[in-house]
Coordinates of C-alpha atoms in Angstrom, one line a residue:
M1 CA 0.0 0.0 -0.1
K2 CA 1.4 3.3 -1.1
I3 CA 1.2 6.1 1.5
S4 CA 0.7 9.6 0.0
P5 CA 2.9 12.3 1.5
V6 CA 1.4 15.0 3.5
R7 CA 0.6 18.0 1.4
P8 CA 0.7 21.6 2.8
A9 CA -2.8 23.0 3.6
T10 CA -4.0 25.6 1.2
L11 CA -4.6 29.0 2.5
A12 CA -8.4 28.4 2.2
G13 CA -8.1 25.0 3.9
A14 CA -6.0 26.5 6.8
D15 CA -8.6 29.3 7.2
A16 CA -11.4 26.7 7.3
E17 CA -9.6 24.7 9.9
R18 CA -9.2 27.8 12.1
R19 CA -12.9 28.8 11.6
Q20 CA -13.9 25.3 12.6
A21 CA -11.7 25.5 15.6
L22 CA -13.6 28.5 17.0
I23 CA -16.6 26.4 17.7
G24 CA -14.4 23.7 19.4
G25 CA -13.1 23.5 22.9
P26 CA -10.5 25.7 24.4
W27 CA -7.7 23.3 23.7
T28 CA -8.7 23.3 20.1
R29 CA -9.0 27.0 19.9
I30 CA -5.4 27.4 21.4
A31 CA -4.1 24.8 18.9
A32 CA -5.6 26.8 16.1
A33 CA -3.7 30.0 17.1
P34 CA -0.9 31.1 14.8
P35 CA 2.1 28.8 15.6
E36 CA 4.6 31.7 15.6
A37 CA 2.9 33.4 18.5
L38 CA 2.7 30.3 20.5
L39 CA 6.2 29.2 19.8
V40 CA 7.8 32.6 20.7
L41 CA 5.8 32.9 23.9
A42 CA 6.2 29.4 25.1
V43 CA 9.9 28.9 24.1
G44 CA 10.7 32.3 25.4
L45 CA 9.2 31.6 28.8
V46 CA 10.8 28.2 29.1
L47 CA 14.2 29.8 28.1
L48 CA 13.8 32.5 30.8
F49 CA 12.9 29.7 33.2
R50 CA 16.0 27.8 32.3
F51 CA 18.2 30.8 32.9
W52 CA 16.6 31.3 36.3
L53 CA 17.0 27.7 37.2
S54 CA 20.7 27.6 36.2
D55 CA 21.3 30.6 38.4
V56 CA 19.5 29.4 41.6
L57 CA 20.3 25.7 41.4
P58 CA 23.3 24.7 43.4
F59 CA 26.4 23.3 41.6
T60 CA 26.0 19.5 41.9
S61 CA 28.8 17.1 42.7
D62 CA 29.0 15.7 39.1
E63 CA 29.2 19.3 37.6
A64 CA 32.0 20.2 40.0
Y65 CA 33.8 16.9 39.1
Y66 CA 33.7 17.7 35.4
A67 CA 34.6 21.3 36.0
D68 CA 37.7 20.2 38.0
M69 CA 38.8 18.1 35.0
G70 CA 38.3 21.2 32.8
R71 CA 40.9 22.9 34.9
H72 CA 43.6 20.4 33.8
S73 CA 42.1 18.6 30.7
D74 CA 44.0 15.8 29.1
W75 CA 43.4 13.5 26.1
G76 CA 41.1 11.5 28.4
I77 CA 39.3 11.2 31.7
Y78 CA 38.6 8.4 34.0
D79 CA 34.9 7.8 33.3
H80 CA 34.3 8.9 29.7
P81 CA 36.0 10.2 26.6
P82 CA 37.5 13.7 27.0
M83 CA 35.1 16.0 25.2
I84 CA 33.4 17.4 28.4
S85 CA 36.8 18.3 29.8
W86 CA 37.9 20.1 26.7
W87 CA 34.4 21.8 26.5
L88 CA 34.7 23.1 30.1
A89 CA 38.4 24.0 29.7
L90 CA 37.4 26.5 26.9
E91 CA 34.6 28.0 29.1
L92 CA 36.9 28.3 32.1
L93 CA 39.2 30.6 30.0
V94 CA 36.4 33.1 30.3
S95 CA 34.8 32.5 33.8
D96 CA 34.2 29.8 36.4
R97 CA 30.7 31.1 37.3
E98 CA 28.2 28.3 37.4
W99 CA 25.7 30.0 35.1
W100 CA 28.4 30.5 32.4
L101 CA 29.5 26.9 32.7
R102 CA 25.9 25.8 32.3
L103 CA 25.2 28.1 29.4
P104 CA 25.6 25.4 26.7
S105 CA 23.2 23.2 28.6
V106 CA 20.6 26.1 29.0
L107 CA 20.7 26.9 25.4
Q108 CA 20.7 23.4 24.0
P109 CA 17.0 22.7 23.5
M110 CA 16.4 26.0 21.7
L111 CA 19.5 25.6 19.5
L112 CA 18.5 22.1 18.5
A113 CA 15.0 23.2 17.9
I114 CA 16.3 25.8 15.5
A115 CA 18.4 23.1 13.7
V116 CA 15.3 20.9 13.4
W117 CA 13.2 23.8 12.0
W118 CA 15.9 24.5 9.4
V119 CA 16.6 20.8 8.4
L120 CA 13.0 19.3 8.1
P121 CA 11.7 21.3 5.1
R122 CA 15.0 20.5 3.3
V123 CA 14.8 16.8 4.1
W124 CA 11.0 16.7 3.3
P125 CA 10.1 19.4 0.9
D126 CA 6.3 18.8 1.5
V127 CA 6.8 19.9 5.2
D128 CA 5.6 23.5 5.3
R129 CA 6.8 26.2 7.5
E130 CA 4.0 25.6 10.1
R131 CA 4.8 21.9 10.5
A132 CA 8.5 22.8 10.9
L133 CA 7.6 25.3 13.7
W134 CA 5.5 22.7 15.6
A135 CA 8.4 20.2 15.3
A136 CA 10.7 22.7 16.7
L137 CA 8.4 23.4 19.6
L138 CA 8.1 19.7 20.4
V139 CA 11.9 19.5 20.6
A140 CA 12.3 22.7 22.7
L141 CA 9.5 21.7 25.2
A142 CA 10.2 18.0 25.6
P143 CA 9.8 17.3 29.3
L144 CA 13.5 16.8 30.1
N145 CA 14.4 19.9 28.0
V146 CA 12.3 22.1 30.3
W147 CA 14.5 21.6 33.4
N148 CA 17.7 19.9 32.6
V149 CA 20.3 22.7 32.9
L150 CA 23.1 20.5 34.4
I151 CA 26.5 19.9 33.1
T152 CA 27.0 16.3 32.2
T153 CA 28.9 14.3 29.6
D154 CA 25.5 14.1 27.9
T155 CA 25.6 17.9 27.0
P156 CA 28.1 17.6 24.2
L157 CA 26.8 14.1 23.3
I158 CA 23.3 15.5 22.6
Y159 CA 24.6 18.3 20.5
F160 CA 26.8 16.2 18.4
S161 CA 24.4 13.2 18.1
V162 CA 21.3 15.2 17.2
L163 CA 23.3 17.4 14.7
S164 CA 25.0 14.4 13.2
G165 CA 21.6 12.7 12.9
L166 CA 20.1 15.7 11.2
A167 CA 23.1 15.9 8.8
W168 CA 22.5 12.1 8.1
L169 CA 18.9 12.9 7.1
M170 CA 20.2 15.6 4.7
A171 CA 22.7 13.1 3.3
A172 CA 20.2 10.3 2.9
R173 CA 17.8 12.3 0.9
K174 CA 20.1 12.4 -2.3
D175 CA 23.0 10.4 -1.0
D176 CA 25.1 13.6 -0.9
P177 CA 28.7 12.7 0.2
R178 CA 29.3 16.2 1.5
W179 CA 26.5 15.7 4.1
Y180 CA 27.8 12.2 4.9
F181 CA 31.1 13.8 5.7
V182 CA 29.5 16.3 7.9
S183 CA 27.5 13.6 9.7
G184 CA 30.6 11.6 10.2
L185 CA 32.6 14.6 11.7
L186 CA 29.8 15.2 14.2
L187 CA 29.6 11.5 15.0
A188 CA 33.3 11.6 15.7
C189 CA 32.7 14.5 18.2
A190 CA 29.9 12.4 19.7
V191 CA 32.3 9.5 20.1
L192 CA 34.6 11.7 22.0
S193 CA 31.7 12.7 24.3
K194 CA 30.3 9.4 25.4
Y195 CA 30.4 5.8 24.2
F196 CA 26.7 5.8 23.6
A197 CA 27.4 7.4 20.3
F198 CA 28.0 4.0 18.9
L199 CA 24.2 3.5 19.0
L200 CA 23.8 6.2 16.5
G201 CA 26.5 4.7 14.3
F202 CA 24.7 1.4 14.5
A203 CA 21.4 3.1 13.5
Y204 CA 23.2 4.4 10.4
L205 CA 24.2 0.9 9.5
V206 CA 20.6 -0.4 9.8
D207 CA 19.3 2.4 7.7
V208 CA 21.8 1.7 5.0
A209 CA 21.2 -2.0 5.0
L210 CA 17.4 -1.3 4.6
R211 CA 18.0 1.2 1.7
R212 CA 20.2 -1.3 -0.1
K213 CA 22.0 1.2 -2.4
Y214 CA 25.6 1.4 -3.3
S215 CA 25.7 5.1 -2.8
A216 CA 24.3 4.7 0.7
W217 CA 27.0 2.2 1.6
A218 CA 29.6 4.5 0.2
G219 CA 28.2 7.3 2.3
L220 CA 28.3 5.1 5.4
A221 CA 32.0 4.4 4.7
I222 CA 32.7 8.1 4.5
A223 CA 30.9 8.8 7.9
Y224 CA 32.6 5.8 9.6
A225 CA 36.0 6.9 8.3
C226 CA 35.5 10.2 10.0
T227 CA 35.3 8.5 13.4
V228 CA 38.6 6.5 13.0
P229 CA 40.9 9.3 14.4
A230 CA 38.6 9.7 17.5
L231 CA 38.6 5.9 18.1
A232 CA 42.3 5.7 17.6
L233 CA 42.9 8.6 20.1
M234 CA 40.8 6.8 22.7
A235 CA 42.5 3.5 22.1
W236 CA 45.9 5.2 22.4
W237 CA 45.1 7.1 25.6
N238 CA 43.4 4.2 27.3
A239 CA 46.2 1.8 26.6
G240 CA 48.5 4.1 28.5
H241 CA 46.1 4.7 31.3
C242 CA 44.9 1.3 32.6
W243 CA 42.1 1.1 30.0
V244 CA 40.1 3.1 32.6
N245 CA 37.2 3.9 30.1
V246 CA 36.8 0.2 29.2
M247 CA 37.1 -1.0 32.8
F248 CA 34.5 1.5 34.1
N249 CA 31.9 1.3 31.3
F250 CA 32.1 -2.4 30.5
F251 CA 33.2 -4.1 33.6
T252 CA 33.1 -2.2 36.9
R253 CA 29.7 -0.6 36.5
T254 CA 28.1 -3.8 35.1
R255 CA 29.0 -6.0 38.1
D256 CA 25.6 -5.6 39.7
A257 CA 23.7 -6.4 36.4
G258 CA 21.1 -9.1 36.7
L259 CA 17.6 -10.0 35.6
S260 CA 14.9 -8.1 37.4
W261 CA 11.2 -7.4 36.5
K262 CA 11.6 -3.9 38.0
L263 CA 14.2 -2.6 35.6
P264 CA 12.1 -3.0 32.3
L265 CA 9.2 -1.2 34.2
L266 CA 11.5 1.6 35.2
Y267 CA 12.8 2.0 31.6
A268 CA 9.1 2.0 30.3
A269 CA 8.4 4.8 32.9
T270 CA 11.5 6.6 31.6
L271 CA 10.1 6.5 28.0
V272 CA 6.6 7.5 29.1
Y273 CA 8.1 10.7 30.8
A274 CA 10.7 11.5 28.2
L275 CA 8.4 11.1 25.1
T276 CA 5.1 11.9 27.0
P277 CA 2.0 9.6 26.8
P278 CA 0.5 11.4 23.8
V279 CA 3.5 10.8 21.8
L280 CA 3.7 7.2 22.8
F281 CA -0.1 6.8 22.1
R282 CA 0.4 8.0 18.5
L283 CA 3.6 6.2 17.7
P284 CA 1.9 2.8 17.2
E285 CA -1.0 4.5 15.4
R286 CA 1.4 6.1 12.9
G287 CA 3.8 3.1 13.0
V288 CA 3.2 2.1 9.3
D289 CA 3.5 5.8 8.2
A290 CA 6.6 6.3 10.3
M291 CA 8.4 3.3 8.7
A292 CA 7.5 4.4 5.2
S293 CA 10.5 4.8 3.1
D294 CA 10.5 8.6 3.3
T295 CA 10.4 8.8 7.1
R296 CA 12.0 5.5 7.9
T297 CA 15.5 6.9 8.4
A298 CA 14.4 9.4 11.0
S299 CA 12.4 6.7 12.8
L300 CA 15.4 4.4 13.0
L301 CA 17.6 7.1 14.6
A302 CA 15.2 6.8 17.6
L303 CA 14.1 3.2 17.3
V304 CA 17.5 1.6 17.2
P305 CA 19.1 3.2 20.3
L306 CA 15.8 3.1 22.3
S307 CA 15.3 -0.6 21.4
F308 CA 19.0 -1.3 22.5
F309 CA 18.3 0.3 25.9
A310 CA 15.1 -1.8 26.2
A311 CA 17.3 -4.9 25.8
V312 CA 19.8 -3.7 28.4
A313 CA 17.0 -2.7 30.7
L314 CA 16.4 -6.4 31.4
V315 CA 19.6 -6.5 33.5
K316 CA 20.6 -2.9 34.1
R317 CA 18.9 0.3 35.1
I318 CA 18.8 2.8 32.3
G319 CA 19.4 6.4 33.5
L320 CA 16.9 9.0 32.6
H321 CA 19.7 11.1 30.8
W322 CA 20.7 8.1 28.7
V323 CA 17.9 8.6 26.2
L324 CA 18.3 12.3 25.8
A325 CA 20.5 12.1 22.6
F326 CA 17.9 10.0 20.7
V327 CA 14.4 11.1 21.7
V328 CA 14.4 14.1 19.4
F329 CA 14.3 11.9 16.4
A330 CA 11.1 10.2 17.7
F331 CA 9.3 13.6 17.2
L332 CA 10.2 14.1 13.6
P333 CA 8.1 11.5 11.8
L334 CA 5.1 12.6 13.9
A335 CA 5.7 16.2 12.8
R336 CA 5.4 15.2 9.3
R337 CA 2.7 12.5 9.3
L338 CA 0.1 13.6 11.9
P339 CA -2.9 15.6 10.7
M340 CA -2.3 19.2 11.3
M341 CA -4.8 19.7 14.1
Q342 CA -3.5 16.6 15.9
L343 CA 0.0 18.1 15.7
R344 CA -1.1 21.4 17.0
R345 CA -2.9 19.7 20.0
L346 CA 0.3 17.8 20.7
G347 CA 2.2 21.0 20.7
V348 CA -0.3 22.6 23.1
F349 CA 0.0 19.6 25.4
F350 CA 3.8 20.1 25.5
I351 CA 3.2 23.8 26.4
A352 CA 0.9 22.9 29.3
F353 CA 3.2 20.2 30.5
A354 CA 6.1 22.6 30.5
A355 CA 4.1 25.1 32.5
L356 CA 3.4 22.4 35.0
H357 CA 7.1 21.6 35.3
M358 CA 7.9 25.2 35.8
A359 CA 5.3 25.8 38.4
A360 CA 6.5 22.7 40.3
F361 CA 10.1 23.8 40.3
I362 CA 9.2 27.3 41.5
V363 CA 7.2 25.9 44.3
I364 CA 10.0 23.5 45.3
S365 CA 12.5 26.4 45.3
R366 CA 10.5 28.2 47.9
L367 CA 10.6 25.3 50.4
P368 CA 13.0 25.5 53.3
L369 CA 16.0 23.3 53.0
E370 CA 14.9 21.3 56.1
T371 CA 11.9 20.0 54.1
W372 CA 14.2 17.3 52.9
N373 CA 15.5 16.2 56.3
W374 CA 13.8 12.9 55.8
S375 CA 16.0 11.9 52.9
K376 CA 19.0 9.7 53.3
H377 CA 20.8 12.1 51.0
Y378 CA 20.0 15.1 53.2
A379 CA 23.6 15.6 54.4
G380 CA 24.7 15.8 50.7
I381 CA 21.9 18.2 49.9
V382 CA 23.0 20.4 52.8
L383 CA 26.7 20.3 51.6
T384 CA 25.7 21.1 48.1
V385 CA 23.5 24.1 49.1
D386 CA 25.6 25.4 52.0
T387 CA 29.2 24.4 50.8
A388 CA 30.8 27.7 51.9
A389 CA 29.3 27.4 55.4
I390 CA 30.5 23.8 55.8
M391 CA 34.0 24.7 54.5
D392 CA 34.2 27.6 57.1
K393 CA 34.2 24.8 59.8
L394 CA 37.6 23.7 58.3
K395 CA 39.3 27.1 58.3
P396 CA 41.2 26.5 61.5
Y397 CA 43.0 23.6 59.8
E398 CA 43.9 25.4 56.5
G399 CA 47.6 25.1 55.7
K400 CA 48.1 22.5 58.5
Y401 CA 46.3 19.6 56.8
V402 CA 45.8 18.1 53.4
L403 CA 42.0 18.3 53.0
A404 CA 40.3 15.1 51.9
S405 CA 37.0 13.2 52.0
D406 CA 36.0 9.6 51.8
D407 CA 33.3 10.4 49.2
Y408 CA 34.0 11.7 45.7
S409 CA 30.8 13.8 45.7
I410 CA 32.0 15.7 48.8
A411 CA 35.5 16.0 47.4
S412 CA 34.2 17.4 44.1
T413 CA 31.7 19.9 45.5
A414 CA 33.9 21.2 48.4
G415 CA 37.0 21.0 46.2
Y416 CA 35.5 23.1 43.5
A417 CA 34.5 25.8 46.0
E418 CA 38.1 25.7 47.5
Q419 CA 39.7 26.1 44.1
R420 CA 37.4 29.1 43.3
A421 CA 38.7 30.6 46.5
G422 CA 42.3 30.1 45.4
R423 CA 43.0 27.1 47.6
N424 CA 43.7 23.4 46.9
R425 CA 41.2 20.9 45.9
L426 CA 40.1 18.0 48.2
I427 CA 41.5 14.5 47.5
V428 CA 39.5 11.3 47.9
F429 CA 40.9 9.2 50.9
G430 CA 39.9 5.5 51.0
E431 CA 38.4 3.1 48.6
G432 CA 35.5 5.2 47.4
S433 CA 33.0 4.0 44.8
H434 CA 33.3 2.9 41.2
H435 CA 32.0 6.4 40.2
G436 CA 34.2 9.5 40.2
R437 CA 37.6 7.9 40.3
Q438 CA 39.5 10.6 38.5
D439 CA 41.3 11.2 41.8
D440 CA 43.2 7.9 41.2
I441 CA 44.9 9.7 38.3
D442 CA 45.3 13.1 39.9
T443 CA 46.6 12.1 43.4
D444 CA 49.9 10.5 44.2
F445 CA 49.7 9.2 47.8
R446 CA 53.5 8.6 47.8
T447 CA 53.9 12.4 48.1
L448 CA 51.8 12.5 51.2
D449 CA 53.7 10.1 53.3
G450 CA 54.1 11.6 56.8
R451 CA 51.7 14.5 56.1
D452 CA 48.7 15.4 58.3
I453 CA 45.4 14.7 56.5
L454 CA 41.9 16.0 57.4
I455 CA 39.1 13.9 56.2
L456 CA 35.6 15.3 56.0
T457 CA 32.7 12.7 55.9
K458 CA 29.0 12.7 56.1
T459 CA 28.8 9.0 57.0
A460 CA 29.1 7.5 60.5
F461 CA 32.1 5.2 60.8
A462 CA 33.3 2.5 63.1
S463 CA 35.9 3.4 65.7
G464 CA 39.4 2.6 64.4
T465 CA 38.4 2.9 60.7
F466 CA 41.2 5.4 59.9
R467 CA 43.5 4.6 62.8
P468 CA 45.8 2.1 60.9
Y469 CA 46.8 4.8 58.4
F470 CA 48.0 7.4 60.8
L471 CA 50.3 7.8 63.8
A472 CA 47.4 9.5 65.6
V473 CA 43.8 10.2 64.9
E474 CA 41.4 12.6 66.4
T475 CA 37.7 12.8 65.7
Q476 CA 35.3 15.7 65.8
S477 CA 31.8 16.2 64.6
F478 CA 29.4 19.1 64.0
E479 CA 25.8 19.6 62.8
W480 CA 24.6 22.0 60.2
R481 CA 21.0 22.6 59.5
G482 CA 20.1 19.2 60.9
A483 CA 22.7 17.3 59.0
Q484 CA 25.6 15.5 60.8
F485 CA 29.2 15.7 59.6
W486 CA 32.5 14.3 61.0
I487 CA 36.0 15.5 60.7
I488 CA 38.9 13.0 61.1
L489 CA 42.3 14.7 61.9
G490 CA 44.9 12.2 60.9
S491 CA 48.5 13.0 62.0
G492 CA 51.6 11.3 60.2
F493 CA 50.1 9.5 57.2
K494 CA 51.5 6.0 56.9
Y495 CA 51.7 5.5 53.2
P496 CA 53.2 2.0 53.1
T497 CA 50.2 0.7 55.2
Y498 CA 47.8 2.6 53.1
R499 CA 49.4 1.1 49.9
D500 CA 49.4 -2.5 51.1
T501 CA 45.7 -2.3 52.2
V502 CA 43.6 0.3 50.6
L503 CA 45.5 0.9 47.3
A504 CA 46.0 -3.0 46.9
H505 CA 42.3 -3.5 47.2
I506 CA 41.6 -0.6 44.7
R507 CA 44.1 -2.2 42.4
Q508 CA 42.3 -5.6 42.7
R509 CA 38.8 -4.2 42.4
F510 CA 39.2 -1.6 39.7
Y511 CA 42.4 -2.2 37.9
S512 CA 42.5 -6.0 37.3
L513 CA 42.7 -5.7 33.6
P514 CA 41.9 -8.6 31.2
A515 CA 45.2 -10.0 29.8
W516 CA 44.0 -9.5 26.1
L517 CA 44.0 -5.7 26.5
P518 CA 47.4 -4.3 25.2
Q519 CA 49.0 -1.9 27.8
T520 CA 51.6 0.8 27.3
G521 CA 51.2 2.0 30.9
C522 CA 49.0 2.1 34.0
F523 CA 49.4 5.0 36.3
L524 CA 48.1 3.1 39.4
C525 CA 50.3 0.0 38.9
D526 CA 53.3 1.9 37.8
R527 CA 53.0 4.3 40.6
Y528 CA 52.3 2.0 43.5
F529 CA 53.0 -1.6 42.4
P530 CA 55.8 -1.5 39.7
R531 CA 56.7 -5.1 40.1
I532 CA 53.1 -6.4 39.8
P533 CA 51.4 -6.3 36.4
C534 CA 47.8 -4.9 36.2
A535 CA 46.5 -7.9 34.5
R536 CA 44.3 -10.9 35.5

């Protein structure tokens, strides 16, 4: 069955639709309003809200963690490829203010919406200006795009993935090698942002396989060739740095993976929220249309990655932010195939849902901090909001002790504040977690032998926990806004003991590399265990 493409409504037809809308309900009348006015008003208000939120929202531990890596960026970082550190290093040349560092995140939905508005009529010539405007609105006001102003590795990933996908759509229309090249360059930048970018590259492969054209395979070869330097860079850096990206993403963080009936339900809830129920309701309804040859490519750019996550969700929890780089493509076929009034109503729903989000955040911002005293994360919330006040408690020890924490989130948040004040960052003392282990690269405990170390912690600990690593230990505690914190004053750090216990266990848990991975160096083993290879 051949599906006829959507034709732009004639002026008379559009006027008739709007006249009919006047006798409909309020939602219909709003949907019939000129899209330019709705778009400018709605997107403008959301953008103002995002600027406000980026200014009032405290800097989170992950943001501080990446900002610290931006201060001394390298060809790689522990957790992910290096793009986020390069990104922040450039921003830090101008300022270290939180709103400035968050600016690319704040502007992201609007910039991507503009890109969608520009690309769609060029990919599908029968998409008129109004449909392109509604598509841009769906992108700008998608639920996660209303409030997500945080700095994460997903920020550059989303930019480069969405732009690469849009360039791929431009290329696929006439198999233009120039656009395949552009798509490949952007895909390479996405690869240097986060390893999830391979899902987009795989979607390109599926698309080309279904198109079955020599020119499409040639275009795929061009795009893939552009990613080779990025992949080679990551292989070179990881080979000389204990393969930390591979160990973290494919071994360490997957140890708790296992079948669970809850995980697929959580992923389903993630999709319901990220795409919204009206979109999910219409996707099966327009499924045949969406997979028609003219819109199939756009559909695959969403379907392939989201289906992969559905399979992984059987054994591993899928983060809400994981889907951000791909949900944009789910809106594009709908923007072309839905009847115009349904598309308008969908846009109005997104406006109303965005307004609900903004109202909720404004209400939450007015609540006193003590409202969250019931949460097990309350101490971390207090530290994030009142970092300066907590660090004032440590002022009597400045210059006398090396400041540390047993938690990477505390070390990142407090360390960022200390560096902004011109002081040293906090190191991570102890084993820590599998997250945020950049400190393994940045701190050399050999240089701290015999030093006095202050350890700030928000976790109650057993007596004698820190005693083996110091000549003497003194413990203090204080309360701030109902949260309890402890200070451990360790005098005379015993590096050999720490190496043979804590560092040895870190090596065994996080740096026991598979023998098949070729190594040119491993900072942890070379530094602390030069005679013991980091291999299983």
